[in-house]
Coordinates of C-alpha atoms and ligand atoms in Angstrom, one line a residue:
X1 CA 24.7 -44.7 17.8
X2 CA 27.0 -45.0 14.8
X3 CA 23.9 -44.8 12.7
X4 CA 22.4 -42.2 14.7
X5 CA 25.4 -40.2 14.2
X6 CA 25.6 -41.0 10.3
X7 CA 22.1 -40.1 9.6
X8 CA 22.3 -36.5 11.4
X9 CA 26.0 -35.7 9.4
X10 CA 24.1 -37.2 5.9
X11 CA 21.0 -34.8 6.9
X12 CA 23.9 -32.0 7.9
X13 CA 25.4 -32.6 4.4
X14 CA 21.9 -32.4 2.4
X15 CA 21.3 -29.2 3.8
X16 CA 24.5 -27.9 3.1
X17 CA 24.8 -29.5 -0.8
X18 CA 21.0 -28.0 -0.8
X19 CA 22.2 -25.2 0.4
X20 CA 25.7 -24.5 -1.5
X21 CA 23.5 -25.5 -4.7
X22 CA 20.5 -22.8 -4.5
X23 CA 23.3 -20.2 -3.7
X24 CA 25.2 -21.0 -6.9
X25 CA 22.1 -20.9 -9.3
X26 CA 21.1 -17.4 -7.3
X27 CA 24.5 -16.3 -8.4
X28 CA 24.2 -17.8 -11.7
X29 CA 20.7 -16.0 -12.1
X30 CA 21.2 -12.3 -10.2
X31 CA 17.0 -12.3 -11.0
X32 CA 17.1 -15.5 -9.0
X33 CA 17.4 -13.2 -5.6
X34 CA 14.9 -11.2 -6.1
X35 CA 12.0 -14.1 -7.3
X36 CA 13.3 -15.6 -3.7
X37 CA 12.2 -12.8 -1.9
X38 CA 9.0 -12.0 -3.9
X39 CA 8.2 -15.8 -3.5
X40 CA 8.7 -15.1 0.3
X41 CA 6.6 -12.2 0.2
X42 CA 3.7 -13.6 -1.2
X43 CA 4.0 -16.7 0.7
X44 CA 3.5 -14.1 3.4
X45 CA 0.7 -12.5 2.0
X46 CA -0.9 -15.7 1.4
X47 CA -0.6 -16.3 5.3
X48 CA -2.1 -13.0 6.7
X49 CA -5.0 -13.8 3.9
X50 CA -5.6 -17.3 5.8
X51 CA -5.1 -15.7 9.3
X52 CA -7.6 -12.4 8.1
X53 CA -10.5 -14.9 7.0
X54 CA -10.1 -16.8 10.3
X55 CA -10.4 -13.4 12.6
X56 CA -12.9 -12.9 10.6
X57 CA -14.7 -16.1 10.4
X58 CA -17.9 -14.7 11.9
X59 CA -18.2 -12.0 9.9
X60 CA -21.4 -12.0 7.3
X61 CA -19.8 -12.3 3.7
X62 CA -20.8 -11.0 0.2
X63 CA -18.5 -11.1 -2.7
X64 CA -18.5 -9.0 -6.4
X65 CA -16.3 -10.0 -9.3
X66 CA -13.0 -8.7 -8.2
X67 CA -13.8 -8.4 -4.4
X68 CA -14.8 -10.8 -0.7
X69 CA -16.3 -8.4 1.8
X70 CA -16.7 -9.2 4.9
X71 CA -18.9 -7.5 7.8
X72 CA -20.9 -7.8 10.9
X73 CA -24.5 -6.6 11.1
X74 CA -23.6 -3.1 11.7
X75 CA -22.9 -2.9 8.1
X76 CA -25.8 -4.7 6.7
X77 CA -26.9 -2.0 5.0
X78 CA -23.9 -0.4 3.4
X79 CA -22.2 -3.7 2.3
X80 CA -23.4 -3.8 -1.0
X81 CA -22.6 0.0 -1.6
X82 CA -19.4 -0.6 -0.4
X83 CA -19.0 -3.5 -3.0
X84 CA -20.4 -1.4 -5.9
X85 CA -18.1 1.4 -5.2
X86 CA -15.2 -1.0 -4.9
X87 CA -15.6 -2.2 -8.3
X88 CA -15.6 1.1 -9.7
X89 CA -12.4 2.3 -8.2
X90 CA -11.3 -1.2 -9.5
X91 CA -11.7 -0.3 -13.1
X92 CA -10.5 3.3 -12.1
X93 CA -7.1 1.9 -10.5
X94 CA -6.0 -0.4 -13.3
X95 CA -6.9 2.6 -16.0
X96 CA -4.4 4.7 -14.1
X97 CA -1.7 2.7 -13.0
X98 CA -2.0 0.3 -16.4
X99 CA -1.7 -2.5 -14.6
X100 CA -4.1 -6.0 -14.3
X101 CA -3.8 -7.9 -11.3
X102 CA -2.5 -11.5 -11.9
X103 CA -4.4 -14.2 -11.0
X104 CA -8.0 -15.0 -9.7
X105 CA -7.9 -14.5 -5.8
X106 CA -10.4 -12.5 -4.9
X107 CA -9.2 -8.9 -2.9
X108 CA -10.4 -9.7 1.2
X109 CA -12.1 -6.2 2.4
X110 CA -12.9 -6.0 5.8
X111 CA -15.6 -3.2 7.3
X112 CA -15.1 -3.2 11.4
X113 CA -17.8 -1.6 12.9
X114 CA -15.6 1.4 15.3
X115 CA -11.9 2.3 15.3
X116 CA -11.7 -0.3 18.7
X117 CA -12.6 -3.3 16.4
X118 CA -9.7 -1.9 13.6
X119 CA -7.6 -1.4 15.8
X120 CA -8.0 -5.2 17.7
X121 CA -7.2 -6.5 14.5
X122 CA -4.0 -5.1 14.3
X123 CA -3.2 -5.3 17.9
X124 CA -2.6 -1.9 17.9
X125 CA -3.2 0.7 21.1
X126 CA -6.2 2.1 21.0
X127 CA -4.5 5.6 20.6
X128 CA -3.9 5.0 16.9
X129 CA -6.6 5.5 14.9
X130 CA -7.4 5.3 11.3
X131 CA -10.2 5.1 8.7
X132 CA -8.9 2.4 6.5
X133 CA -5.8 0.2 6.2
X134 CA -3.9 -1.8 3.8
X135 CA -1.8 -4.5 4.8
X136 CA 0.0 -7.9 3.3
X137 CA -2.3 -7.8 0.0
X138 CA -5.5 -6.8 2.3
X139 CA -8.0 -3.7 3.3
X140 CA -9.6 -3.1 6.2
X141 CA -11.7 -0.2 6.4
X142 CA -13.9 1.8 9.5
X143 CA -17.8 1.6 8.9
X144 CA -19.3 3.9 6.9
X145 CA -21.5 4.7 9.7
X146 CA -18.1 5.5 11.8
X147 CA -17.3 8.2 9.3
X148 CA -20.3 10.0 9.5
X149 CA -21.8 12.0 12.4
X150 CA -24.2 10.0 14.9
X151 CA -27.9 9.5 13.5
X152 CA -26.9 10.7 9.8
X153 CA -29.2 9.0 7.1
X154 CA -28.2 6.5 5.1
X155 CA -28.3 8.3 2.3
X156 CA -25.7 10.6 4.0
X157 CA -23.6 7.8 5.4
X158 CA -22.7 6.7 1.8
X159 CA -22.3 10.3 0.5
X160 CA -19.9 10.9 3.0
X161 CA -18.0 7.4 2.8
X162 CA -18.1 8.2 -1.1
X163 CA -16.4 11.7 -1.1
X164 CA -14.2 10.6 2.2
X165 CA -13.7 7.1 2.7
X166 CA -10.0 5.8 2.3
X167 CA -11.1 2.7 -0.5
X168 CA -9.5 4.3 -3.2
X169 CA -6.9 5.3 -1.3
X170 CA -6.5 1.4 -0.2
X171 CA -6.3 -0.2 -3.3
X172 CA -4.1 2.2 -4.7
X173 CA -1.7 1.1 -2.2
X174 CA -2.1 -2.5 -2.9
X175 CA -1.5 -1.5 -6.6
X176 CA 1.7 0.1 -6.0
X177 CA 2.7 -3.4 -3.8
X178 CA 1.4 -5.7 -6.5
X179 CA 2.9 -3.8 -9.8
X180 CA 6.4 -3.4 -8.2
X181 CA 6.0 -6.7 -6.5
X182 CA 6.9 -4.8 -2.7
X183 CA 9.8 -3.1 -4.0
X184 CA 8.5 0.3 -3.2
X185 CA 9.3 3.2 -0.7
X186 CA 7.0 4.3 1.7
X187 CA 6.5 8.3 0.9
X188 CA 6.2 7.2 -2.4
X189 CA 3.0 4.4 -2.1
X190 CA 1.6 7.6 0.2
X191 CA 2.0 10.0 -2.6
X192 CA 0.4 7.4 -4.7
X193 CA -2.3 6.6 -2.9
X194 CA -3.4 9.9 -2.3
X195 CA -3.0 11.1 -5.8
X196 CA -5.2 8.5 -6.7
X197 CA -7.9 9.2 -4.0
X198 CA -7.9 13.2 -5.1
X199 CA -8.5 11.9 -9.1
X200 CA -11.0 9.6 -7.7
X201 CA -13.4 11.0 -4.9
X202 CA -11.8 14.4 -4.7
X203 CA -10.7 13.8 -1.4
X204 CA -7.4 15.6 -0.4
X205 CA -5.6 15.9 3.0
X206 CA -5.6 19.4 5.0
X207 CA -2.9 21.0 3.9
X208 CA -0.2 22.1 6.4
X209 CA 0.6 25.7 7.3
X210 CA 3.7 27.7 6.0
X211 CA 5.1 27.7 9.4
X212 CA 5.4 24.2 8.9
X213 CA 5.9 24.1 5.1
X214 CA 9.7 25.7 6.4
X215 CA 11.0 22.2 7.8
X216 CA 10.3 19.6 5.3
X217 CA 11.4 16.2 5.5
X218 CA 14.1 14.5 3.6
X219 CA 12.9 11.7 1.4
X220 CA 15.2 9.6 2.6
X221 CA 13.8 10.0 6.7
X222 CA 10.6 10.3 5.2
X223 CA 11.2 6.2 4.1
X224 CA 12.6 5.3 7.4
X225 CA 10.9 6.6 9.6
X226 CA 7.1 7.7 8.2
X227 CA 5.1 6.5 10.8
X228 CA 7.4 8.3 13.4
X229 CA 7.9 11.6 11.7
X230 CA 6.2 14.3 14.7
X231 CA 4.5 15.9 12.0
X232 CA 1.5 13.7 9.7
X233 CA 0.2 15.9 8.1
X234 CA 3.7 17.1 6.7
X235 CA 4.7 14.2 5.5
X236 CA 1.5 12.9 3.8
X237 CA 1.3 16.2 2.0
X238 CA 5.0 16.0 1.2
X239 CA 4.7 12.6 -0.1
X240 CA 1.5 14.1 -2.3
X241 CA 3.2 17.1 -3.9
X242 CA 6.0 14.8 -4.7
X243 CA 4.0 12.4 -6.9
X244 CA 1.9 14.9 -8.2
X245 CA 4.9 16.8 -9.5
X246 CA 6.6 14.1 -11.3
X247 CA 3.7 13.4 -12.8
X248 CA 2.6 16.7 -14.1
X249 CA 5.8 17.5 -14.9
X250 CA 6.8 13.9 -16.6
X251 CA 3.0 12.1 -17.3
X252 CA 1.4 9.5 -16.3
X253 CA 2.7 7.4 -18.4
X254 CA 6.8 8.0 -17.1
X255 CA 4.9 7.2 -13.2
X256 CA 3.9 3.4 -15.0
X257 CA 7.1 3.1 -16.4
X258 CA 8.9 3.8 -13.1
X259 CA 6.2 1.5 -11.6
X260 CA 7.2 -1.1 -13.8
X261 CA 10.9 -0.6 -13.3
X262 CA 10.4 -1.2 -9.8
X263 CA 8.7 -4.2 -10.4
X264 CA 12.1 -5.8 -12.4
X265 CA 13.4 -5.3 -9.1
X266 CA 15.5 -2.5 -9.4
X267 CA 16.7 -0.4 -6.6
X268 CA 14.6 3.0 -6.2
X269 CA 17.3 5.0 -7.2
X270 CA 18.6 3.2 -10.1
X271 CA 15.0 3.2 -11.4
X272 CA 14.5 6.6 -10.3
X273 CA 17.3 8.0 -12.1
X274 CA 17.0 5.3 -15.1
X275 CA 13.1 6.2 -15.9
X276 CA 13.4 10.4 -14.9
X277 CA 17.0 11.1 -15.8
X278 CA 17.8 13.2 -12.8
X279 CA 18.6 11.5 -9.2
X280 CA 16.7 11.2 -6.0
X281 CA 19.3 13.7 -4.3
X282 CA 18.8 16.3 -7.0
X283 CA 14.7 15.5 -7.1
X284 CA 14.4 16.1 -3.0
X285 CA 16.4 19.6 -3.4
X286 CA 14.3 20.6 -6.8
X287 CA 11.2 19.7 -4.4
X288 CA 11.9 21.6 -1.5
X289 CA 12.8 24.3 -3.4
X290 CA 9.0 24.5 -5.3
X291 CA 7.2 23.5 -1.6
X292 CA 9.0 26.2 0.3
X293 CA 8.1 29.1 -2.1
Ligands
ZN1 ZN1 -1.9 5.3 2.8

C-alpha cells in the first residue's frame, strides 16, 4: 500500500516538476506560448485530416501535385476539372498572398454529391446550406453538378462551377489560416477570401440594399458572432469592402505584411495598428463612414 501510495505521489510530483518546468521556459520564451498553441492546432488539424480520409474512405481518389481529391461516382466526370482548376488557383493564391505552403502534405478536397451529403459530414441540420467549406486545414465543396441547373451539359456544369464555385474562395481561406498560423479574425479571412475569389473567377456576392447598408456591423460583433449576425449578406459584403479598402488604399503588399505580422503571433490590433498606422477603432468608423455614403 505504502508503495502504492509512493508511486501515485512520485507520479503526482512528475507532473507537477513537468509541469512547474514547461511553465518556466514558456515564461522565459514569451514565443514559447504561442508555438504551444500553434503545435496544438495543427495537431488538431492533423486529426480532422485522419478522421476526413476515414469518412471518406469510400470515396474514388485522384491526386495532382499540390492536391488529394476525393469523390463518389457522381463526380466522375468533373474530378479531373476540378483538379486542373485547383492547381491554377494554387499558383494564383501563393502569387497574391506571397506565401508557400510548408511542407509536403497534400491539400484533402472533398466533392459530396448534394448539400445532404455536405452537410452529413459536418453534422450539421439540414437547414444550413452551403457550396463549399473550409475547415481544420481542409475543403469540402458541393458537386459541380449541384451548382448548375438539372440536365445542364457538362460543358455548362464546369462553366458554371468555374465562374461560381467557392474553390478559390476555399483555399484562400486556408491561406489566411496557414500564413498567420490561426491567428486571424473571422470578418477578416471573409474579406479575404472573397477578395480573392472576385480577382480570380470574378465571382462577387449580391450586394445588399441601402436600406440595409444603414445598420452596419461593428467589426468587433462581426468577429464574435458572424455566423449569427441576422443579416449574411451584410456581413460578407462588409467583411469584402473592408479588405478591399485597405488594400487599394494601402497595396497588396501592406495586406502580406499584416498577414505576416499575424503569423509572429501578434494580437490583431497590435498588428493592425503596427503594419497600417491607424487603429481598428478608428478603421471601423473611417469604414462606415465610406459604406454608408
Ligand atoms: Zn468563406
Amino acid at each position: 500500500m505504502l508503495m502504492l501510495g509512493k508511486g501515485r505521489y512520485s507520479c503526482g510530483n512528475i507532473i507537477i516538476y513537468t509541469a512547474v518546468t514547461i511553465l518556466a521556459i514558456l515564461m522565459l520564451f514569451p514565443g514559447a506560448f504561442a508555438n504551444v498553441r500553434y503545435l496544438g492546432y495543427n495537431l488538431f488539424k492533423q486529426g480532422a485530416k485522419v478522421y476526413l480520409n476515414y469518412q471518406t474512405k469510400d470515396f474514388m481518389e485522384q491526386s495532382s501535385k499540390h492536391f488529394i481529391l476525393k469523390y463518389s461516382e457522381n463526380d466522375e466526370d468533373t474530378a479531373s476539372f476540378v483538379l486542373d482548376m485547383a492547381e491554377d488557383f494554387y499558383a494564383k493564391v501563393v502569387n497574391q498572398l506571397q506565401y508557400k505552403l510548408s511542407g509536403k502534405a497534400k491539400i484533402p478536397i472533398v466533392i459530396y454529391p448534394d448539400e445532404a451529403a455536405l452537410n452529413e459530414s459536418f453534422g450539421w441540420s439540414v437547414d444550413k446550406s452551403a457550396a463549399g467549406v473550409y475547415w481544420a486545414g481542409n475543403i469540402r465543396l458541393l458537386s459541380p453538378h449541384a451548382l448548375a441547373v438539372q440536365g445542364s451539359s457538362l460543358d455548362e456544369v464546369k462553366r458554371i462551377f468555374a465562374e461560381e464555385g467557392p474553390l478559390s474562395h476555399e483555399l484562400a481561406h486556408l491561406f489566411v489560416d496557414e500564413k498567420t498560423r490561426g491567428n486571424y479574425t473571422r470578418w477578416f479571412t471573409e474579406g479575404i477570401a472573397q477578395y480573392v475569389e472576385k480577382t480570380t473567377t470574378g465571382f462577387t456576392l449580391q450586394e445588399p440594399g441601402l436600406e440595409e447598408k444603414k445598420e452596419l456591423y461593428q467589426f468587433s460583433r462581426m468577429d464574435e458572432e458572424f455566423d449569427n449576425l441576422p443579416n449574411q449578406t451584410l456581413a460578407y459584403w462588409q467583411s469584402l469592402q473592408a479588405v478591399n479598402y485597405l488594400i487599394e488604399e494601402y497595396g497588396m503588399d501592406k495586406m502580406n505584411q499584416f498577414l505576416q505580422v499575424l503569423g509572429n503571433n501578434r494580437g490583431f490590433s497590435e498588428a493592425f495598428q503596427e503594419v497600417y498606422s491607424i487603429s481598428v477603432k478608428q478603421f471601423d468608423n473611417d469604414i462606415k463612414k465610406m459604406l454608408q455614403i
